[in-house]
XYZ file of N, CA and C in Angstrom:
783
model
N -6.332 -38.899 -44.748
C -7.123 -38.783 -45.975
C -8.159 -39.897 -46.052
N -9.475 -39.602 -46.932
C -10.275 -40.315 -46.883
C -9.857 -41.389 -47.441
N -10.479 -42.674 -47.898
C -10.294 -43.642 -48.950
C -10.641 -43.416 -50.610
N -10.171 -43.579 -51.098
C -10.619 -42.887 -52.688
C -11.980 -43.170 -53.308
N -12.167 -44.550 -52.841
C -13.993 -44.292 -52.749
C -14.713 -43.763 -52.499
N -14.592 -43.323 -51.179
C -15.368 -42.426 -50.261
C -15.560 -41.133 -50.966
N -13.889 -40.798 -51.368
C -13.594 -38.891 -51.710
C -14.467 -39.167 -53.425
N -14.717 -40.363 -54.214
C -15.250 -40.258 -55.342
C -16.448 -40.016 -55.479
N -17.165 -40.978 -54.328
C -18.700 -40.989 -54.464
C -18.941 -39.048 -53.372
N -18.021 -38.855 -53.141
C -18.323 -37.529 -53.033
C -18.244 -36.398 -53.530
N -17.028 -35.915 -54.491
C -16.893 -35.430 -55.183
C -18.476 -35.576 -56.451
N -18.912 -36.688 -56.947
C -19.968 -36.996 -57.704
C -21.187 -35.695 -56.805
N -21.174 -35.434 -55.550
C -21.738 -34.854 -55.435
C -21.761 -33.202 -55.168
N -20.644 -32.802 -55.548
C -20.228 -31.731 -55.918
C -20.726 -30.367 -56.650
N -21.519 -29.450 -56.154
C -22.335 -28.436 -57.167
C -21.206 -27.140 -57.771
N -21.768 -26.864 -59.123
C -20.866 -25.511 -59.457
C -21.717 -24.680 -58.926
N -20.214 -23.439 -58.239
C -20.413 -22.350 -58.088
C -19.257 -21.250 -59.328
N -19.484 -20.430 -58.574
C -18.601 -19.346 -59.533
C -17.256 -19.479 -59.066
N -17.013 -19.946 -58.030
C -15.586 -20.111 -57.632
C -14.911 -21.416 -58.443
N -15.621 -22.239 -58.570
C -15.242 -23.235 -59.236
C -15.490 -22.815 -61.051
N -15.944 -22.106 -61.286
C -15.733 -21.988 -62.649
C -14.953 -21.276 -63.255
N -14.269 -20.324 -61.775
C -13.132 -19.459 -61.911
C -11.653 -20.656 -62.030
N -11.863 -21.250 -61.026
C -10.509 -22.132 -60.961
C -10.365 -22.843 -62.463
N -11.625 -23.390 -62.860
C -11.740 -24.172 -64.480
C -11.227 -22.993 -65.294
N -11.838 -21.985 -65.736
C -11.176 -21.279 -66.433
C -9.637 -21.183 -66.426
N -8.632 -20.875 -65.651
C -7.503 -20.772 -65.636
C -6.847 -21.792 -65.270
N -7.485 -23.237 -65.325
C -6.493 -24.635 -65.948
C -6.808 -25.001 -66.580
N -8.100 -24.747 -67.983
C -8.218 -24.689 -68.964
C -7.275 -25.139 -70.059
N -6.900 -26.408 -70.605
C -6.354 -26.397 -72.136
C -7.314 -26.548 -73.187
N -7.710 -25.129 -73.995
C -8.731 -24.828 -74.465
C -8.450 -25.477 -75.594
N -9.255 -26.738 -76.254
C -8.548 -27.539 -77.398
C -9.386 -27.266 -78.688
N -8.896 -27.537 -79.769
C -9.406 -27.591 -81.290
C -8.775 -28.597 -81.829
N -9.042 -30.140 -82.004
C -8.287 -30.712 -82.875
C -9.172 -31.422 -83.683
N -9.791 -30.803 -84.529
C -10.635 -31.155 -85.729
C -9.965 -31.837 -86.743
N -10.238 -32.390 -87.252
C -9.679 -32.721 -88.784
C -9.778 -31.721 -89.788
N -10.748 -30.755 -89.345
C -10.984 -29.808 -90.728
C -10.974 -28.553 -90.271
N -9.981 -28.189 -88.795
C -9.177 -26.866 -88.400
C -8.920 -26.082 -89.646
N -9.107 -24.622 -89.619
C -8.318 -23.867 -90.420
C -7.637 -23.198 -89.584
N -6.701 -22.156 -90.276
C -6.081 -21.268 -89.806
C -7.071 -20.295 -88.618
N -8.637 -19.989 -89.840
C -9.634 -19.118 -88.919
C -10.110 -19.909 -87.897
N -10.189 -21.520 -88.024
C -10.559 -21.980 -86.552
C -9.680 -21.742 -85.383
N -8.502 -21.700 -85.721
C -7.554 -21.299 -84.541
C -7.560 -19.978 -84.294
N -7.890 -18.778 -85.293
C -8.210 -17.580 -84.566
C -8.695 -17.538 -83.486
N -9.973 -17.921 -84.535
C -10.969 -17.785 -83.136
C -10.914 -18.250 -81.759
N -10.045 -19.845 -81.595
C -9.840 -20.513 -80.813
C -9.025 -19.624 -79.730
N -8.454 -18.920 -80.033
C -7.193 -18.041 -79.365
C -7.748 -16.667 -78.766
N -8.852 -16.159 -79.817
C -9.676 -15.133 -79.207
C -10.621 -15.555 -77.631
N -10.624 -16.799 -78.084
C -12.073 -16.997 -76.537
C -11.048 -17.488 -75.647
N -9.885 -18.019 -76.150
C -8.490 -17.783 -75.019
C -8.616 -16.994 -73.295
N -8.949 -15.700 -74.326
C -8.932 -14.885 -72.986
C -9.862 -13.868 -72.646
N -10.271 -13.538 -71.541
C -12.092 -13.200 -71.121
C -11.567 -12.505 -70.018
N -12.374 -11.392 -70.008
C -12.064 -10.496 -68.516
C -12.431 -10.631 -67.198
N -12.840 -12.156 -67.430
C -12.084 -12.681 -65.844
C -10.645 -13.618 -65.913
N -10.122 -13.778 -66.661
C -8.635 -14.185 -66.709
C -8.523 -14.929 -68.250
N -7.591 -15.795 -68.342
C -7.262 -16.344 -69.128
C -7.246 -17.734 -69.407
N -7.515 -18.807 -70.427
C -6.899 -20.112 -70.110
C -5.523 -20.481 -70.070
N -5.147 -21.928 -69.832
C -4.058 -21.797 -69.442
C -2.893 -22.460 -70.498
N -3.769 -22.935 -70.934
C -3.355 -23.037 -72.615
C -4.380 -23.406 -73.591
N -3.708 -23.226 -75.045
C -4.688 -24.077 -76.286
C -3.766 -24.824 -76.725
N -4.597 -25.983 -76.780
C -3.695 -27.103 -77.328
C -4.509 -27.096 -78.885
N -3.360 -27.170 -79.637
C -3.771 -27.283 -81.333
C -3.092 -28.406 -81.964
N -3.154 -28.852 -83.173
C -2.592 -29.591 -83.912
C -1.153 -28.634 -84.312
N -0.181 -29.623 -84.755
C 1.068 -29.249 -84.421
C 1.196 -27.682 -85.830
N 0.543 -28.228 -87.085
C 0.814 -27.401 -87.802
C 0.663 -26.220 -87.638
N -0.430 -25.916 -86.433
C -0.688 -24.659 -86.073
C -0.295 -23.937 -85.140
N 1.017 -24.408 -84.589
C 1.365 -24.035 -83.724
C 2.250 -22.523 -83.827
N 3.076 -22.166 -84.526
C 3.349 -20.993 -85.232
C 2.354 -19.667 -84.956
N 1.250 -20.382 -85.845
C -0.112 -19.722 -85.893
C -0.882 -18.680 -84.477
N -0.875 -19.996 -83.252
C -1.427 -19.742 -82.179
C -0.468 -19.159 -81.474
N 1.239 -19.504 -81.458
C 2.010 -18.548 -80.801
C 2.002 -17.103 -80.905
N 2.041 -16.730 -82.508
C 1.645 -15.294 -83.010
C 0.228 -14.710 -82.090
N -1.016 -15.373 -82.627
C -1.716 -14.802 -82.066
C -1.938 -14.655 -80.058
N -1.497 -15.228 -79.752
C -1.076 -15.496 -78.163
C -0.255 -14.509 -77.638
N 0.418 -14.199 -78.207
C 1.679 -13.600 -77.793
C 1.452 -12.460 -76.806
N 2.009 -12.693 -75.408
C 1.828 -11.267 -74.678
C 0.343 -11.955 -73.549
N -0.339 -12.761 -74.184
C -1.766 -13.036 -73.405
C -1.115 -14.035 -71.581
N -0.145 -14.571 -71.717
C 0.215 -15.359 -70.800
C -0.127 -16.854 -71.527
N -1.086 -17.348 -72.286
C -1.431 -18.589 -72.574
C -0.515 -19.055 -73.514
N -0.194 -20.305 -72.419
C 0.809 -21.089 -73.343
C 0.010 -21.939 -74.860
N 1.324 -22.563 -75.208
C 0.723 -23.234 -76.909
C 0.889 -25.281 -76.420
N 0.242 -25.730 -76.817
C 0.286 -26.690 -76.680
C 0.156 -28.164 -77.852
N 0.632 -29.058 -77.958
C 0.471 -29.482 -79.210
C 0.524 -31.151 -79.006
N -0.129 -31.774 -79.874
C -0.244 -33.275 -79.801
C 0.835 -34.379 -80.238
N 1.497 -35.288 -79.907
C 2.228 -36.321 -80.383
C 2.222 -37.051 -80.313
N 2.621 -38.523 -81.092
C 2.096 -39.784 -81.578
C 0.431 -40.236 -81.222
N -0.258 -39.036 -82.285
C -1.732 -38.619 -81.734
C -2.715 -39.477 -82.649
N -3.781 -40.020 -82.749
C -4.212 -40.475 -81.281
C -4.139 -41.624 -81.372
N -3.517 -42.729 -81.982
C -2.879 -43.898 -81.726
C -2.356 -44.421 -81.377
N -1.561 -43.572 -80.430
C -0.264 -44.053 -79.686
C 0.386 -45.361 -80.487
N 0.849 -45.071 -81.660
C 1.848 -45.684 -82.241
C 3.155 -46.512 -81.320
N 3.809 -47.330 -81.522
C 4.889 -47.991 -80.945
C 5.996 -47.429 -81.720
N 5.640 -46.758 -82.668
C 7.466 -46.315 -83.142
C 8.044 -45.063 -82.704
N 9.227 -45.601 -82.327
C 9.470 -44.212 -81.522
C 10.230 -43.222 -81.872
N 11.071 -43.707 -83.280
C 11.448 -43.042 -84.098
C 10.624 -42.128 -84.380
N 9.889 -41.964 -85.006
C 8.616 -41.211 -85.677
C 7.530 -40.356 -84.711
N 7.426 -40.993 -83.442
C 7.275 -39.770 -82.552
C 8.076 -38.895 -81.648
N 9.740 -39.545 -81.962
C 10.759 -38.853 -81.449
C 11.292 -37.444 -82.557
N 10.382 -37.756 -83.924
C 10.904 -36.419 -85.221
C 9.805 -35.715 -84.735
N 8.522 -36.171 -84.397
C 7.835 -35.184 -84.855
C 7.919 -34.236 -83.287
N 7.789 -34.660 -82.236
C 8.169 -34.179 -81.096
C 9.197 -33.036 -81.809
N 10.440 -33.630 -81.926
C 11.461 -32.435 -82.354
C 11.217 -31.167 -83.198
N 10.255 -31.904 -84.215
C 9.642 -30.664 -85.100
C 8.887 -29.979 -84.329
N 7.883 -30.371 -83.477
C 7.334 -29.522 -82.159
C 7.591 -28.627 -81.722
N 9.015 -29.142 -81.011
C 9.724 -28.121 -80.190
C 10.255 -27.219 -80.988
N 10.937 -27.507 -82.012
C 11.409 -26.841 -82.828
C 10.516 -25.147 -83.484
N 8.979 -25.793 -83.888
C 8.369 -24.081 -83.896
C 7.932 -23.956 -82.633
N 8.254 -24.143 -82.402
C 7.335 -23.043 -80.317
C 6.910 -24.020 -79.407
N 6.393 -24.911 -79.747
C 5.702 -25.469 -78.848
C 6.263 -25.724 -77.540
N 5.106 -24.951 -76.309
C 6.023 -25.024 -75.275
C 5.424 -26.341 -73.851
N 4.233 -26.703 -74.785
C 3.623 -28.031 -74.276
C 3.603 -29.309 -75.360
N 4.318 -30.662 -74.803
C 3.661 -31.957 -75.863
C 2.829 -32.839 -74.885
N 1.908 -33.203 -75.521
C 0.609 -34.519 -75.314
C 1.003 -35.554 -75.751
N 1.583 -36.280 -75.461
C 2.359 -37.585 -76.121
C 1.392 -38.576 -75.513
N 0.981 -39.570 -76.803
C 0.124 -40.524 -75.961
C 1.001 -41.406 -75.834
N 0.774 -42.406 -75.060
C 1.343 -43.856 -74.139
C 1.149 -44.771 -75.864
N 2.204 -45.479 -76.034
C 1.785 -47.328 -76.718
C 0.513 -47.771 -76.117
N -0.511 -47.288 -75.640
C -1.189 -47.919 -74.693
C -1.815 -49.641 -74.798
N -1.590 -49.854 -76.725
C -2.024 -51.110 -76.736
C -0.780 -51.910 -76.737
N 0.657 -51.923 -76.740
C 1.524 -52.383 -76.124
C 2.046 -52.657 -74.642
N 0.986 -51.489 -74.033
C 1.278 -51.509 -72.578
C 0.371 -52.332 -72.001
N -1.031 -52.230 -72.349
C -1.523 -52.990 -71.641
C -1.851 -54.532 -72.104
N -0.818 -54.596 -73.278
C -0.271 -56.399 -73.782
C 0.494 -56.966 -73.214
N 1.482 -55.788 -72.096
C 2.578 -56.717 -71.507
C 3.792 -55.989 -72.463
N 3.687 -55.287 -73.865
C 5.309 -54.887 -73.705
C 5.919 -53.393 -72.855
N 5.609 -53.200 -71.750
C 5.572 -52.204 -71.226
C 7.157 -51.255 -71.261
N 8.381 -52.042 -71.596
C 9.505 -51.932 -71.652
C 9.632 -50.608 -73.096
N 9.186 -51.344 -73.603
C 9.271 -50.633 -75.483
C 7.860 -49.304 -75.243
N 7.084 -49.475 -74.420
C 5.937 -48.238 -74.718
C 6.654 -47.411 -73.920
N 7.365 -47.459 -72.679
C 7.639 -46.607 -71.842
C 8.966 -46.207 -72.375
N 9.836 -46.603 -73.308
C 11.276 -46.434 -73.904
C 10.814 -44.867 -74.676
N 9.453 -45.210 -75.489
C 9.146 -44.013 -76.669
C 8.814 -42.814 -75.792
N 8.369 -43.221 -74.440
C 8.346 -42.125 -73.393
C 9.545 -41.079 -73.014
N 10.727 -41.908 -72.723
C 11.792 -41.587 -71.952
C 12.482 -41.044 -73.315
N 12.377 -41.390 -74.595
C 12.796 -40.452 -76.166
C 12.320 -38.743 -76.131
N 10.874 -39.133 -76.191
C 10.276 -37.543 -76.532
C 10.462 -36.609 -75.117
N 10.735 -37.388 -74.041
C 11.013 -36.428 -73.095
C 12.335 -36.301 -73.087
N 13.152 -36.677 -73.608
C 14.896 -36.219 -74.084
C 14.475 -35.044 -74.969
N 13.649 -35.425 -76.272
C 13.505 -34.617 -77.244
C 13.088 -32.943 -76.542
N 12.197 -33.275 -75.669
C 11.748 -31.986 -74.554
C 12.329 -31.395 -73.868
N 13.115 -31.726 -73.728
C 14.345 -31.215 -72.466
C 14.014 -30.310 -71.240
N 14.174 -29.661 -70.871
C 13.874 -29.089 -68.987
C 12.845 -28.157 -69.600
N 12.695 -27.227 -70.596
C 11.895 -26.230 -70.643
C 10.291 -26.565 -71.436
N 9.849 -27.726 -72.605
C 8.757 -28.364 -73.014
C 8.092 -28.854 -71.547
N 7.047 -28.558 -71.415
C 6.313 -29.499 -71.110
C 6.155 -30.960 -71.353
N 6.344 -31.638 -70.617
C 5.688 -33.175 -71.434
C 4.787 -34.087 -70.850
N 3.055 -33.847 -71.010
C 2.175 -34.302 -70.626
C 1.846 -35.541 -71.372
N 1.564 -36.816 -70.813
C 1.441 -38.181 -71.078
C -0.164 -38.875 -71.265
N -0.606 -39.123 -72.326
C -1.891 -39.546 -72.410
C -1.993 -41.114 -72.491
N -2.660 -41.564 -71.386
C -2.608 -42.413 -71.302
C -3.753 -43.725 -71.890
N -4.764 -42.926 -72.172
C -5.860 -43.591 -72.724
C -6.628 -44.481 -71.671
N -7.078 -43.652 -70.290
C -7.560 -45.014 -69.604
C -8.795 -45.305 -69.881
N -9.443 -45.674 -70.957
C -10.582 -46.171 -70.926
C -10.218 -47.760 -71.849
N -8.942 -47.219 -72.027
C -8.612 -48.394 -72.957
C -7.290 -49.249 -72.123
N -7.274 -49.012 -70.989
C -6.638 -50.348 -70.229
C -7.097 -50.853 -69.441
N -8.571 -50.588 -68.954
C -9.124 -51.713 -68.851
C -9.489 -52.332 -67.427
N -8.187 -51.407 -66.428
C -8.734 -52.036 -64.820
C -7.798 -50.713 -64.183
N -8.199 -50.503 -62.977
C -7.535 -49.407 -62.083
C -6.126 -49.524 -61.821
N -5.690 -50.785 -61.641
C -4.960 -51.407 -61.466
C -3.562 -50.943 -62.318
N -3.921 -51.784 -63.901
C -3.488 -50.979 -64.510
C -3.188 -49.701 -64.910
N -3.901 -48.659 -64.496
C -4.040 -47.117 -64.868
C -3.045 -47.109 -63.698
N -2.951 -46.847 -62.519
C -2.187 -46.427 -61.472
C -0.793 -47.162 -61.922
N -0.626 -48.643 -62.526
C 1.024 -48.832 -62.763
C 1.355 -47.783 -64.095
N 0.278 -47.352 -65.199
C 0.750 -46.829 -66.159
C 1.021 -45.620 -65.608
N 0.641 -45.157 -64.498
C 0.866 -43.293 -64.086
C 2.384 -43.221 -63.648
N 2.495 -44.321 -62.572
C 3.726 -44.063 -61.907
C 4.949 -44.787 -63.103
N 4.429 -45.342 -64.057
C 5.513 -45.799 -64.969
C 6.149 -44.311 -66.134
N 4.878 -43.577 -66.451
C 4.731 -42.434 -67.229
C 5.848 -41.285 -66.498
N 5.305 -41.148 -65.070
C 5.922 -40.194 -64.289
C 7.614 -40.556 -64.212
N 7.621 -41.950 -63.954
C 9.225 -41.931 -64.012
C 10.008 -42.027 -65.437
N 9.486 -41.981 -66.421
C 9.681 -41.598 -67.672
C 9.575 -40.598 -68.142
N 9.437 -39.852 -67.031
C 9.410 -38.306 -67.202
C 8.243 -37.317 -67.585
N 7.665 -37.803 -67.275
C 6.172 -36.927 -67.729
C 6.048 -36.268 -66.921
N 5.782 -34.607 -67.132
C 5.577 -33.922 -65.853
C 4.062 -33.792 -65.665
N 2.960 -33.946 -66.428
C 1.979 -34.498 -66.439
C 1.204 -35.786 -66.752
N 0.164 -36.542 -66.173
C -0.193 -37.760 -66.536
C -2.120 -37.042 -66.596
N -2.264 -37.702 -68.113
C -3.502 -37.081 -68.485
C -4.337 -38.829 -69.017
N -5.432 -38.268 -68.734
C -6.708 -39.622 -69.218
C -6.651 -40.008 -70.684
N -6.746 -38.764 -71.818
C -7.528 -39.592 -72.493
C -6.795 -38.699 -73.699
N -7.171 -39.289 -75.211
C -7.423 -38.164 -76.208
C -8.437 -37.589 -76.492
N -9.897 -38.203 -76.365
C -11.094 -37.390 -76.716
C -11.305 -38.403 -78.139
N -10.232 -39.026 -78.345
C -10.915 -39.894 -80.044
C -11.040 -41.460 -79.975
N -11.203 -41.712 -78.743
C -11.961 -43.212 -78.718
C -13.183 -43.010 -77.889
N -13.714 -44.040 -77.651
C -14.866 -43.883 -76.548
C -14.872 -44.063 -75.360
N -14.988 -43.161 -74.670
C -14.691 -43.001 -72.878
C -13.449 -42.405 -73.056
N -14.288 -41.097 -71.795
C -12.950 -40.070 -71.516
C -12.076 -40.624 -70.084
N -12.812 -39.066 -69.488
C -12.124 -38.710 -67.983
C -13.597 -39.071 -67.095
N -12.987 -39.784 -65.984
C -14.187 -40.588 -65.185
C -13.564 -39.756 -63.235
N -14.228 -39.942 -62.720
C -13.501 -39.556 -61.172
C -12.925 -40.723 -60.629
N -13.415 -41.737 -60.930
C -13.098 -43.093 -60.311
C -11.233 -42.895 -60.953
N -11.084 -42.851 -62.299
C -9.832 -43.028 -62.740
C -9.400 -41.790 -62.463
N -9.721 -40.618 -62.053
C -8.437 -39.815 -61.632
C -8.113 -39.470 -60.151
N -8.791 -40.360 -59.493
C -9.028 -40.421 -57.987
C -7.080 -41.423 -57.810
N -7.513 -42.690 -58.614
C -5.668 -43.222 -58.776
C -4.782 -42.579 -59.553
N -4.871 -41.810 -60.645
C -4.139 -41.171 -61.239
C -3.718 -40.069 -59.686
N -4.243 -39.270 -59.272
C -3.532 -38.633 -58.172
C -3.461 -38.859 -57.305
N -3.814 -39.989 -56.756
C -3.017 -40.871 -55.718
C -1.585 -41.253 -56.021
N -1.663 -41.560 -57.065
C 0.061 -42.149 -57.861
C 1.237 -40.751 -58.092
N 0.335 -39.703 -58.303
C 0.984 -38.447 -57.802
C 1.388 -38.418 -56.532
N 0.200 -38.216 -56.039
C 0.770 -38.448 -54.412
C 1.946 -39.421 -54.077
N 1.848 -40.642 -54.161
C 2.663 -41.173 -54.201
C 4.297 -41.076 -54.456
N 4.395 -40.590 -55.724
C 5.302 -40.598 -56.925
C 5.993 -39.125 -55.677
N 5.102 -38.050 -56.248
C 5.872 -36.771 -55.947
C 7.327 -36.528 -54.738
N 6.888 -36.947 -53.863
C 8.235 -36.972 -52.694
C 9.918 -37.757 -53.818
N 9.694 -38.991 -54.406
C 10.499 -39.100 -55.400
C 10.912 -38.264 -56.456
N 10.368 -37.466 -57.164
C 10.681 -36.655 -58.290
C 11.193 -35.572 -57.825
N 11.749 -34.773 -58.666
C 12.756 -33.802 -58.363
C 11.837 -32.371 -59.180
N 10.727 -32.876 -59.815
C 9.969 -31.724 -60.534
C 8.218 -31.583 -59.846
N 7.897 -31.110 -60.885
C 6.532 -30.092 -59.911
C 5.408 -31.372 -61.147
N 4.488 -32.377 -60.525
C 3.668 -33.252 -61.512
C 2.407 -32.789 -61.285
N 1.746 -32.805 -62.813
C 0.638 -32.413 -62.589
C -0.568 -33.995 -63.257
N -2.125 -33.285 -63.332
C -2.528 -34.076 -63.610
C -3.872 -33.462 -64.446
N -4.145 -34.201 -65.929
C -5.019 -33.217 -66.657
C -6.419 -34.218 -67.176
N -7.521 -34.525 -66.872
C -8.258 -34.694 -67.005
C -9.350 -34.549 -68.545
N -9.235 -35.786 -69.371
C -9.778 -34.782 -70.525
C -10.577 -35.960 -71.003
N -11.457 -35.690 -72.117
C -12.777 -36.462 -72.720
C -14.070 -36.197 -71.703
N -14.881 -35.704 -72.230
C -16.015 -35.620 -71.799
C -16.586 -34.496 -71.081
N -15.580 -34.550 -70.675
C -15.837 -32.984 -69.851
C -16.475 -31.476 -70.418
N -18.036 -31.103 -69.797
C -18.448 -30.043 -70.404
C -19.188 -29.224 -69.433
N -19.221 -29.581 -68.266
C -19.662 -28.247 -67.513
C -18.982 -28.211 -66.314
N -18.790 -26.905 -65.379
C -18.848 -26.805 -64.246
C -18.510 -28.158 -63.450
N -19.585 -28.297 -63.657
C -20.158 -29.121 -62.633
C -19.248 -30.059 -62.860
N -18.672 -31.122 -63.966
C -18.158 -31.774 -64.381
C -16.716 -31.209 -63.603
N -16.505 -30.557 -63.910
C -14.662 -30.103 -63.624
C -14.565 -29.923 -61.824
N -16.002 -29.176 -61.138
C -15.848 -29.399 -59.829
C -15.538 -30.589 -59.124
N -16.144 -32.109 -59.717
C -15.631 -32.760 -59.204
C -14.039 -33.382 -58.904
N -13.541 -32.704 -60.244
C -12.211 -33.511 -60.238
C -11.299 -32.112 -59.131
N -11.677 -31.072 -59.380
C -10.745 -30.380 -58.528
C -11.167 -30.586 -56.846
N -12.431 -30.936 -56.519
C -12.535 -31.335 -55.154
C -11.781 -32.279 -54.734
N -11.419 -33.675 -55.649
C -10.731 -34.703 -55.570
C -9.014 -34.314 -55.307
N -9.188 -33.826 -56.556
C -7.401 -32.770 -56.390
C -7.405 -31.630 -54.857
N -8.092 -31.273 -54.314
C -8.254 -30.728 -52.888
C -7.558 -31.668 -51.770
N -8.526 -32.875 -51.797
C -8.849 -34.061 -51.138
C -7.255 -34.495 -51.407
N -7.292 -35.127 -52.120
C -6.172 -36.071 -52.499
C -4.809 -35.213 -52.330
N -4.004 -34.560 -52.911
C -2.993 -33.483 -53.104
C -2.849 -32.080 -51.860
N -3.910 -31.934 -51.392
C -4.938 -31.099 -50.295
C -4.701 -29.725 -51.014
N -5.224 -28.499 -50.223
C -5.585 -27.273 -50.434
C -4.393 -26.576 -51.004
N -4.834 -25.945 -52.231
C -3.774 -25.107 -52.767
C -2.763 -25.885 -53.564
N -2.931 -27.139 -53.861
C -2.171 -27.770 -54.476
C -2.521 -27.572 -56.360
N -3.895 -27.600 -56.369
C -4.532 -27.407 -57.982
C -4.120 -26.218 -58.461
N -3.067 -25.967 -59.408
C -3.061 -24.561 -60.134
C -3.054 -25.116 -61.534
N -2.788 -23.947 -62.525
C -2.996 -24.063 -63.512
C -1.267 -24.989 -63.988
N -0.494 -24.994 -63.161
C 1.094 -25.660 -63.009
C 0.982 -26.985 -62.681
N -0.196 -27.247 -62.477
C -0.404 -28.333 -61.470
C -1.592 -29.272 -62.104
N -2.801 -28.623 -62.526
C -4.358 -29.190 -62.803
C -4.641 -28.803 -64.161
N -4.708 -29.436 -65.144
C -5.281 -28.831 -66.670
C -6.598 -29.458 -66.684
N -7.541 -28.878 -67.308
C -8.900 -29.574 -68.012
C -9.101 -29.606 -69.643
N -8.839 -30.559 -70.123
C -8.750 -30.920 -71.811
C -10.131 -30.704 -72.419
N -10.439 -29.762 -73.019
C -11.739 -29.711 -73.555
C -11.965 -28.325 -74.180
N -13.037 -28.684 -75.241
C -13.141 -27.676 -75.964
C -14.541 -27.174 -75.967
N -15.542 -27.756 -75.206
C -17.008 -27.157 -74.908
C -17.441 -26.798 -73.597
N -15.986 -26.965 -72.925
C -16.235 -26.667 -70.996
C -16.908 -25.216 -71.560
N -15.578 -24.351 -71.991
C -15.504 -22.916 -71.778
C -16.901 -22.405 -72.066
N -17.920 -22.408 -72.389
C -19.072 -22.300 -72.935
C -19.888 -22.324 -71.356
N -20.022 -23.181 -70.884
C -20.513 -23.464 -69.464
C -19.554 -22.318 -68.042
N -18.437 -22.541 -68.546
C -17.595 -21.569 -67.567
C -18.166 -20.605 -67.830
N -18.099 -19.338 -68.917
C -18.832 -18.101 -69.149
C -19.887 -17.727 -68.681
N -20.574 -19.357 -69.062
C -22.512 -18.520 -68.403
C -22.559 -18.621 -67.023
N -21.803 -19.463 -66.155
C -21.545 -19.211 -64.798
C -20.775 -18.019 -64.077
N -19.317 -17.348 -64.952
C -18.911 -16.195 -64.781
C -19.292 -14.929 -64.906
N -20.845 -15.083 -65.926
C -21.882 -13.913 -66.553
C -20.940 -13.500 -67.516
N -19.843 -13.649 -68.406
C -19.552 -13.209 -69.507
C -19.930 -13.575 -71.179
C-alpha cells in the first residue's frame, strides 16, 4: 500500500463519475437535524430516501422522530438512525446511557454517540471512553453504534488515530468525523488515519467496522475522494453501505443530477 500521503494528495484528485455517485447514493445517511424539524420535514426527508436508482442507506433524525421515520420507511430497506449525547459530547454518562436506552427502545436501529471529545483530548481519556463502553452495553449486538469523534476538535492526527482505535475497542462498530455543528467537518487527510486504524484494528475485532465521513460534504466529487481512499486503504470491495456511510444532507442533491434523476 501506498503511504497515506501519497493515497491523499491523490484521492484530492479524484473526478465524479456516475459510478461514483451510484456508490454515494447507497452509503448515504441522509440527515435532517435542524432545530426546527417537523414531523413534515421528516416526511419529506424519507420520501427523497429512495430514487429509482436505489436507496439510501439510512436517515439519521433526531431521536423524537424516530417512530415517525420508521413508519414511513417501512418495507424501503433504509435503516433509521438517531443521535446521542448530541452535539456536545457531554461527560455524563448517565444521561447518555437513558437516552441511548430510550433510543433503542422506539426503533432505532442506528446510534451516533459523540466521544467526551473535550475530556479526551484533556487527558481524561479513561472516563470519555467508559460513556463509550455504557451506550454500547445499552446497544447490544443488534443497534448499531457509530462513534463521533469530532476531529476537527482534537487537534493533531496523532490524536484522531489514538481516539479511533480507543472508540473501536469500546465498541464502536463505526468511527465517524464529525457532527456538522462546530466548525470543520470531514477532511481526507483525517480519514486517510481513521482507516488506517481500521485497518489496523480489524484483524483484532470479532465484528464487521466501518467508517462514516461527515461535515461538509456536498458533491460527488467530494465523496469520490474518500471512497478512493477506502479502495486504497481497506482495498477493492471493501466500501459497502455495511462498511462506508456519508453524513450529509445536501450530497443527495448533487448525486441526482449526476444519476439524471
Amino acid at each position: 500500500m501506498k503511504d497515506l500521503k501519497t493515497l491523499t494528495a491523490e484521492a484530492e484528485r479524484v473526478r465524479a463519475d456516475g459510478m461514483y455517485a451510484l456508490r454515494t447514493l447507497t452509503s448515504m445517511d441522509l440527515t435532517s437535524l435542524g432545530e426546527n424539524d417537523t414531523d413534515q420535514t421528516i416526511r419529506d426527508l424519507c420520501a427523497r430516501a429512495v430514487t429509482p436508482r436505489g436507496h439510501v442507506a439510512a436517515v439519521c433524525v433526531y431521536d423524537k422522530f424516530v417512530p415517525l421515520a420508521l413508519n414511513e420507511l417501512r418495507g424501503t430497506g433504509v435503516r433509521v438512525a438517531t443521535v446521542c449525547n448530541f452535539p456536545h459530547g457531554l461527560p455524563d454518562a448517565a444521561q447518555a446511557v437513558a437516552e441511548a436506552s430510550a433510543q433503542v427502545a422506539a426503533g432505532a436501529q442506528e446510534v451516533d454517540v459523540v466521544l467526551p471529545y473535550k475530556r479526551y483530548k484533556a487527558g481524561h481519556r479513561d472516563q470519555a471512553i467508559a460513556l463509550l463502553h455504557q451506550v454500547r452495553e445499552v446497544c447490544g449486538e443488534t443497534v448499531l453504534l457509530k462513534v463521533i469523534l469530532e476531529t476537527s476538535q482534537l487537534q493533531s492526527l496523532k490524536i484522531i488515530g489514538e481516539a479511533s482505535r480507543d472508540a473501536i475497542e469500546a465498541g464502536a462498530d463505526f468511527i465517524k468525523t464529525s457532527t456538522g455543528k462546530v466548525p470543520g467537518g470531514a477532511t481526507l487527510e483525517v480519514a486517510a488515519v481513521m482507516l488506517d486504524a481500521i485497518r489496523e484494528m480489524a484483524p483484532k475485532i470479532k465484528r464487521t467496522l466501518g467508517f462514516k465521513p461527515s461535515g461538509g460534504l456536498k458533491t460527488v466529487a467530494d465523496a469520490a475522494g474518500y471512497l478512493y481512499l477506502a479502495d486504497n486503504i481497506m482495498g477493492e470491495g471493501w466500501a459497502t453501505p455495511q462498511t462506508l456511510r456519508f453524513g450529509a444532507s445536501g450530497l443527495l442533491n448533487d448525486v441526482k443530477n449526476h444519476l439524471g434523476l
